[in-house]
Amino acid sequence: MRITFPYMGHSHWVFRQLLSELGHEPIVPPSPTKRTLDYGTRYSPEFACIPFKVLLGSYLEAIELGAEAVVTTGGVGPCRAGYYAPLHQRILADLGYEIDIIVLEPPLRNMKEFYRQLRKLIPPGIGIGNLLCILHRAWVKLNAIDHLERLSHQIRPRELERGRTTRVFRKCLELIGAARTVSEINVAREEGVRLLTEIPIDREKELLKIGIIGEIYVVLEPFINHNVQILLEGMGVLADRSIYLADWVRGNALVPGEKDIKRAARPYLKELVGGHGLNSIGETVLYARRGFDGVVQLAPFACIPEIVAKSIIPSVSRKLGIPVLTLFLDEQTGEAGIKTRLEAFVDLLLQKKRKGAGAQWNQVTWA
Amino acid sequence: METIGVPRALAYYTYFPFWKTVLEGLGRELVVSGTTNKAILDQGVSEATNDLCVPIKIFFGHVVQLKGQVDKIFVPRLVNVNQGDTFCPKFLGLPDMVEYGMNGLPPLFAPRIDLCKKIRGWFDLAKMVAEALNCNMISVLKGFQQGKKAQAEYDSLLLGGYAPKEAMELMYTGQKGKASGAAKKPVGTIALLGYPYSLYDDFLNGNLLSKLKGLGVKVLTPEMAPPSDLYSQIRLLPKGLFWYFSNRVLGAGMYYLSEVNIDGIVHVSNFACGPDAMVNKLLELEAKKYTCPFLTISLDEHTGQAGIHTRLEAFVDMVRWRRQRACE
Ligand code: SF4
Ligand code: SF4
């Protein structure tokens, strides 16, 4: 089958391999562009969250490329993500596309349904041992990508030649992408590490430390967040991201982990509110404890859990003395606007740092 | 006597009779904030994070009204009422948003209402109430019995077409208003779909309900659809929505479309409401199946009454015209 999947960050390298090893023809949606967004926005409800719109747009683009089915994950609420698939399907049907959306719901919920959907993906010829190998390879690949990306974020803010890390990291992705077997992937990973660590850097440079939190899609997809992390790194900031791809897989398919984050959030929010709402609060607390200078919260416009978090975060911020900047993102958000706000935020953090902890500082930030 | 303030917003329109009976039975005096007005809205807007939907902002405004007047403020955390769904995350986080988003509040009375496991859920709830209000379990459980009776009476009045205000007047003052819904010779029947806190807050929606009735149409709301019918409609979908109020709105829409002869649907939605983005699209697609006229009215703090009324008038004209044409 010609199958496409949600486009998010660098995950397509993994899905591509997974699907082709299962004997399908992966249709990799083009990395999102203005056109994707226009498509998605045109056919989505106005207040659908931005991930919904981008995904709809990229499904449409993948259909143009010949996709016959979409594979995606489901969910049981309380947020909207779990309802993306049924609504995407209905909107596509209304537009006249009878595309099959294969939804992998959390297996613990309904084992039979999970299995039924899975069967559509896994051809009968593939034995369980083989399947496990395929999954294992995908997992190794995913972790290799995460590892190299983390490393690139350590290096970029210190690079001596502007843009070098980004170029090298792109090369790393290609290496990993081309690797098939576990040992090939490991070799590619080593090679990637070598390439990245060879980049000349300024070891002495003093960096501000900013944590990036928020809703997973907008955190992971640079097209939507306008490369926030790289922008920050260009401003001399060590930007730590709370979420990587592997976290997403864990969160979607397996057990809910992240106990420490939840514990940290408890005093402020006593209920799971879906999405990454609780995480956003917990991570703010943890970044404060780890001595970070500030936090940037990324949220889709009208994102319910992040709005709940945003209404609580000022208290956390005041109490723990960590400034938080919230950026709501939608199809109208432009890079220039984001950049200006980040620069202002970084300036404030620098001032605060120079003055030592300043009390008046805390009142400015949560605009 | 300890006083408990009840914000006249959000779940007030749905569950007030239950809590009134319970809390008064436990010897508390209830102070309900006034009906929403400009001042309340403005206060809510200034207190709440500006990205919140207007119903939550209004809730904040009502909390401000009660501040300084009462010993405790009632901010329930609605999680599950045993219909297989939950509530919008803003309901789930409501007490926390109020507690950490506002200053100078008296303690909150914020029971967590999770009736997913039926008997166990009621029991836990009773325990929470008993602890929070310092009374014994038996009296709380007895209160619940009474409360459920009051709630059943209220629900059946709503089902019969009384708006919450009329139903409560009837229950608490014995005043016999007329069930609204029915105009004598209606020019058409319109399903007015929206969350109770949008449909029945006259200030928020610019008196939508009476405006429609004034235009001579028969109005059907989700509260007037039998709950069992409404849920059997939801079960027809490949997957139901996750949110209680949203399922009620969608289910009512599907029920009225398939079982009742309606001439149009007006969906009263809230600006920047997450669940509504989905409900609205689904309703629109359902209405399209039946070629039923469909109007969306989106409420926010700037929606003017005049604008709403003009659009309603145009819609009703269109409905009437379609009807006449169908008869010719
Ligand atoms: S968490 Fe936010 S972005 Fe994700 S589904 Fe919910 S509202 Fe949409
Ligand atoms: S359902 Fe919509 S209007 Fe109601 S609280 Fe949630 S976001 Fe606000």
mmCIF file with all atom_site columns, C-alpha atoms in Angstrom, chain B residues 221-307:
data_model
loop_
_atom_site.group_PDB
_atom_site.id
_atom_site.type_symbol
_atom_site.label_atom_id
_atom_site.label_alt_id
_atom_site.label_comp_id
_atom_site.label_asym_id
_atom_site.label_entity_id
_atom_site.label_seq_id
_atom_site.pdbx_PDB_ins_code
_atom_site.Cartn_x
_atom_site.Cartn_y
_atom_site.Cartn_z
_atom_site.occupancy
_atom_site.B_iso_or_equiv
_atom_site.pdbx_formal_charge
_atom_site.auth_seq_id
_atom_site.auth_comp_id
_atom_site.auth_asym_id
_atom_site.auth_atom_id
_atom_site.pdbx_PDB_model_num
ATOM 1  C CA . THR B 1 221 ? -32.213 23.165 22.762 1.00 0.00 ? 221 THR B CA 1
ATOM 2  C CA . PRO B 1 222 ? -30.040 20.196 23.780 1.00 0.00 ? 222 PRO B CA 1
ATOM 3  C CA . GLU B 1 223 ? -31.704 20.295 27.186 1.00 0.00 ? 223 GLU B CA 1
ATOM 4  C CA . MET B 1 224 ? -35.011 19.523 25.490 1.00 0.00 ? 224 MET B CA 1
ATOM 5  C CA . ALA B 1 225 ? -33.779 16.304 23.886 1.00 0.00 ? 225 ALA B CA 1
ATOM 6  C CA . PRO B 1 226 ? -34.158 13.076 25.859 1.00 0.00 ? 226 PRO B CA 1
ATOM 7  C CA . PRO B 1 227 ? -30.637 12.210 27.084 1.00 0.00 ? 227 PRO B CA 1
ATOM 8  C CA . SER B 1 228 ? -30.921 8.586  26.010 1.00 0.00 ? 228 SER B CA 1
ATOM 9  C CA . ASP B 1 229 ? -31.771 9.551  22.418 1.00 0.00 ? 229 ASP B CA 1
ATOM 10 C CA . LEU B 1 230 ? -28.971 11.983 22.405 1.00 0.00 ? 230 LEU B CA 1
ATOM 11 C CA . TYR B 1 231 ? -26.429 9.393  23.423 1.00 0.00 ? 231 TYR B CA 1
ATOM 12 C CA . SER B 1 232 ? -27.706 6.786  21.051 1.00 0.00 ? 232 SER B CA 1
ATOM 13 C CA . GLN B 1 233 ? -26.946 9.276  18.279 1.00 0.00 ? 233 GLN B CA 1
ATOM 14 C CA . ILE B 1 234 ? -23.392 9.670  19.543 1.00 0.00 ? 234 ILE B CA 1
ATOM 15 C CA . ARG B 1 235 ? -22.979 5.913  19.448 1.00 0.00 ? 235 ARG B CA 1
ATOM 16 C CA . LEU B 1 236 ? -23.707 5.986  15.738 1.00 0.00 ? 236 LEU B CA 1
ATOM 17 C CA . LEU B 1 237 ? -20.437 7.817  15.192 1.00 0.00 ? 237 LEU B CA 1
ATOM 18 C CA . PRO B 1 238 ? -17.232 5.847  14.634 1.00 0.00 ? 238 PRO B CA 1
ATOM 19 C CA . LYS B 1 239 ? -15.930 7.686  17.669 1.00 0.00 ? 239 LYS B CA 1
ATOM 20 C CA . GLY B 1 240 ? -17.706 9.952  20.106 1.00 0.00 ? 240 GLY B CA 1
ATOM 21 C CA . LEU B 1 241 ? -16.263 13.233 21.272 1.00 0.00 ? 241 LEU B CA 1
ATOM 22 C CA . PHE B 1 242 ? -14.471 13.338 24.603 1.00 0.00 ? 242 PHE B CA 1
ATOM 23 C CA . TRP B 1 243 ? -16.378 16.132 26.244 1.00 0.00 ? 243 TRP B CA 1
ATOM 24 C CA . TYR B 1 244 ? -19.697 15.870 28.010 1.00 0.00 ? 244 TYR B CA 1
ATOM 25 C CA . PHE B 1 245 ? -21.226 19.158 26.941 1.00 0.00 ? 245 PHE B CA 1
ATOM 26 C CA . SER B 1 246 ? -19.921 18.771 23.410 1.00 0.00 ? 246 SER B CA 1
ATOM 27 C CA . ASN B 1 247 ? -21.421 15.319 23.023 1.00 0.00 ? 247 ASN B CA 1
ATOM 28 C CA . ARG B 1 248 ? -24.726 16.700 24.223 1.00 0.00 ? 248 ARG B CA 1
ATOM 29 C CA . VAL B 1 249 ? -24.642 19.438 21.626 1.00 0.00 ? 249 VAL B CA 1
ATOM 30 C CA . LEU B 1 250 ? -23.604 17.153 18.793 1.00 0.00 ? 250 LEU B CA 1
ATOM 31 C CA . GLY B 1 251 ? -25.969 14.379 19.842 1.00 0.00 ? 251 GLY B CA 1
ATOM 32 C CA . ALA B 1 252 ? -28.854 16.805 20.100 1.00 0.00 ? 252 ALA B CA 1
ATOM 33 C CA . GLY B 1 253 ? -28.079 18.128 16.645 1.00 0.00 ? 253 GLY B CA 1
ATOM 34 C CA . MET B 1 254 ? -28.034 14.641 15.175 1.00 0.00 ? 254 MET B CA 1
ATOM 35 C CA . TYR B 1 255 ? -31.197 13.705 17.031 1.00 0.00 ? 255 TYR B CA 1
ATOM 36 C CA . TYR B 1 256 ? -33.122 16.740 15.870 1.00 0.00 ? 256 TYR B CA 1
ATOM 37 C CA . LEU B 1 257 ? -31.912 16.258 12.322 1.00 0.00 ? 257 LEU B CA 1
ATOM 38 C CA . SER B 1 258 ? -32.849 12.634 12.112 1.00 0.00 ? 258 SER B CA 1
ATOM 39 C CA . GLU B 1 259 ? -35.903 12.346 14.366 1.00 0.00 ? 259 GLU B CA 1
ATOM 40 C CA . VAL B 1 260 ? -37.546 15.741 14.477 1.00 0.00 ? 260 VAL B CA 1
ATOM 41 C CA . ASN B 1 261 ? -38.667 17.891 11.633 1.00 0.00 ? 261 ASN B CA 1
ATOM 42 C CA . ILE B 1 262 ? -36.499 20.971 12.072 1.00 0.00 ? 262 ILE B CA 1
ATOM 43 C CA . ASP B 1 263 ? -36.104 23.834 9.651  1.00 0.00 ? 263 ASP B CA 1
ATOM 44 C CA . GLY B 1 264 ? -32.680 25.005 10.673 1.00 0.00 ? 264 GLY B CA 1
ATOM 45 C CA . ILE B 1 265 ? -29.804 24.761 13.107 1.00 0.00 ? 265 ILE B CA 1
ATOM 46 C CA . VAL B 1 266 ? -28.174 27.624 14.909 1.00 0.00 ? 266 VAL B CA 1
ATOM 47 C CA . HIS B 1 267 ? -24.930 26.632 16.548 1.00 0.00 ? 267 HIS B CA 1
ATOM 48 C CA . VAL B 1 268 ? -23.930 29.002 19.295 1.00 0.00 ? 268 VAL B CA 1
ATOM 49 C CA . SER B 1 269 ? -20.217 28.602 19.612 1.00 0.00 ? 269 SER B CA 1
ATOM 50 C CA . ASN B 1 270 ? -17.553 30.376 21.608 1.00 0.00 ? 270 ASN B CA 1
ATOM 51 C CA . PHE B 1 271 ? -14.632 32.204 20.092 1.00 0.00 ? 271 PHE B CA 1
ATOM 52 C CA . ALA B 1 272 ? -11.412 30.216 20.466 1.00 0.00 ? 272 ALA B CA 1
ATOM 53 C CA . CYS B 1 273 ? -13.239 27.269 22.044 1.00 0.00 ? 273 CYS B CA 1
ATOM 54 C CA . GLY B 1 274 ? -11.205 24.144 21.402 1.00 0.00 ? 274 GLY B CA 1
ATOM 55 C CA . PRO B 1 275 ? -13.974 21.547 21.433 1.00 0.00 ? 275 PRO B CA 1
ATOM 56 C CA . ASP B 1 276 ? -16.279 23.776 19.402 1.00 0.00 ? 276 ASP B CA 1
ATOM 57 C CA . ALA B 1 277 ? -13.908 23.821 16.470 1.00 0.00 ? 277 ALA B CA 1
ATOM 58 C CA . MET B 1 278 ? -14.713 20.131 16.116 1.00 0.00 ? 278 MET B CA 1
ATOM 59 C CA . VAL B 1 279 ? -18.359 20.231 17.158 1.00 0.00 ? 279 VAL B CA 1
ATOM 60 C CA . ASN B 1 280 ? -19.046 22.998 14.696 1.00 0.00 ? 280 ASN B CA 1
ATOM 61 C CA . LYS B 1 281 ? -17.509 21.162 11.762 1.00 0.00 ? 281 LYS B CA 1
ATOM 62 C CA . LEU B 1 282 ? -19.284 17.923 12.627 1.00 0.00 ? 282 LEU B CA 1
ATOM 63 C CA . LEU B 1 283 ? -22.635 19.685 12.973 1.00 0.00 ? 283 LEU B CA 1
ATOM 64 C CA . GLU B 1 284 ? -22.075 21.440 9.692  1.00 0.00 ? 284 GLU B CA 1
ATOM 65 C CA . LEU B 1 285 ? -21.372 18.136 7.952  1.00 0.00 ? 285 LEU B CA 1
ATOM 66 C CA . GLU B 1 286 ? -24.402 16.497 9.573  1.00 0.00 ? 286 GLU B CA 1
ATOM 67 C CA . ALA B 1 287 ? -26.633 19.378 8.542  1.00 0.00 ? 287 ALA B CA 1
ATOM 68 C CA . LYS B 1 288 ? -25.276 19.126 5.029  1.00 0.00 ? 288 LYS B CA 1
ATOM 69 C CA . LYS B 1 289 ? -26.414 15.500 4.873  1.00 0.00 ? 289 LYS B CA 1
ATOM 70 C CA . TYR B 1 290 ? -29.965 16.636 5.522  1.00 0.00 ? 290 TYR B CA 1
ATOM 71 C CA . THR B 1 291 ? -29.602 19.865 3.522  1.00 0.00 ? 291 THR B CA 1
ATOM 72 C CA . CYS B 1 292 ? -30.670 21.675 6.644  1.00 0.00 ? 292 CYS B CA 1
ATOM 73 C CA . PRO B 1 293 ? -29.830 25.396 6.859  1.00 0.00 ? 293 PRO B CA 1
ATOM 74 C CA . PHE B 1 294 ? -27.022 25.991 9.306  1.00 0.00 ? 294 PHE B CA 1
ATOM 75 C CA . LEU B 1 295 ? -25.902 29.156 11.044 1.00 0.00 ? 295 LEU B CA 1
ATOM 76 C CA . THR B 1 296 ? -22.947 29.590 13.370 1.00 0.00 ? 296 THR B CA 1
ATOM 77 C CA . ILE B 1 297 ? -22.881 32.355 15.912 1.00 0.00 ? 297 ILE B CA 1
ATOM 78 C CA . SER B 1 298 ? -19.580 32.746 17.629 1.00 0.00 ? 298 SER B CA 1
ATOM 79 C CA . LEU B 1 299 ? -19.624 34.565 20.958 1.00 0.00 ? 299 LEU B CA 1
ATOM 80 C CA . ASP B 1 300 ? -16.811 36.592 22.417 1.00 0.00 ? 300 ASP B CA 1
ATOM 81 C CA . GLU B 1 301 ? -16.461 39.583 24.662 1.00 0.00 ? 301 GLU B CA 1
ATOM 82 C CA . HIS B 1 302 ? -16.994 41.959 21.772 1.00 0.00 ? 302 HIS B CA 1
ATOM 83 C CA . THR B 1 303 ? -19.963 40.321 20.092 1.00 0.00 ? 303 THR B CA 1
ATOM 84 C CA . GLY B 1 304 ? -22.611 42.977 19.865 1.00 0.00 ? 304 GLY B CA 1
ATOM 85 C CA . GLN B 1 305 ? -26.252 42.138 20.380 1.00 0.00 ? 305 GLN B CA 1
ATOM 86 C CA . ALA B 1 306 ? -27.147 44.051 17.228 1.00 0.00 ? 306 ALA B CA 1
ATOM 87 C CA . GLY B 1 307 ? -24.923 41.945 15.031 1.00 0.00 ? 307 GLY B CA 1
#
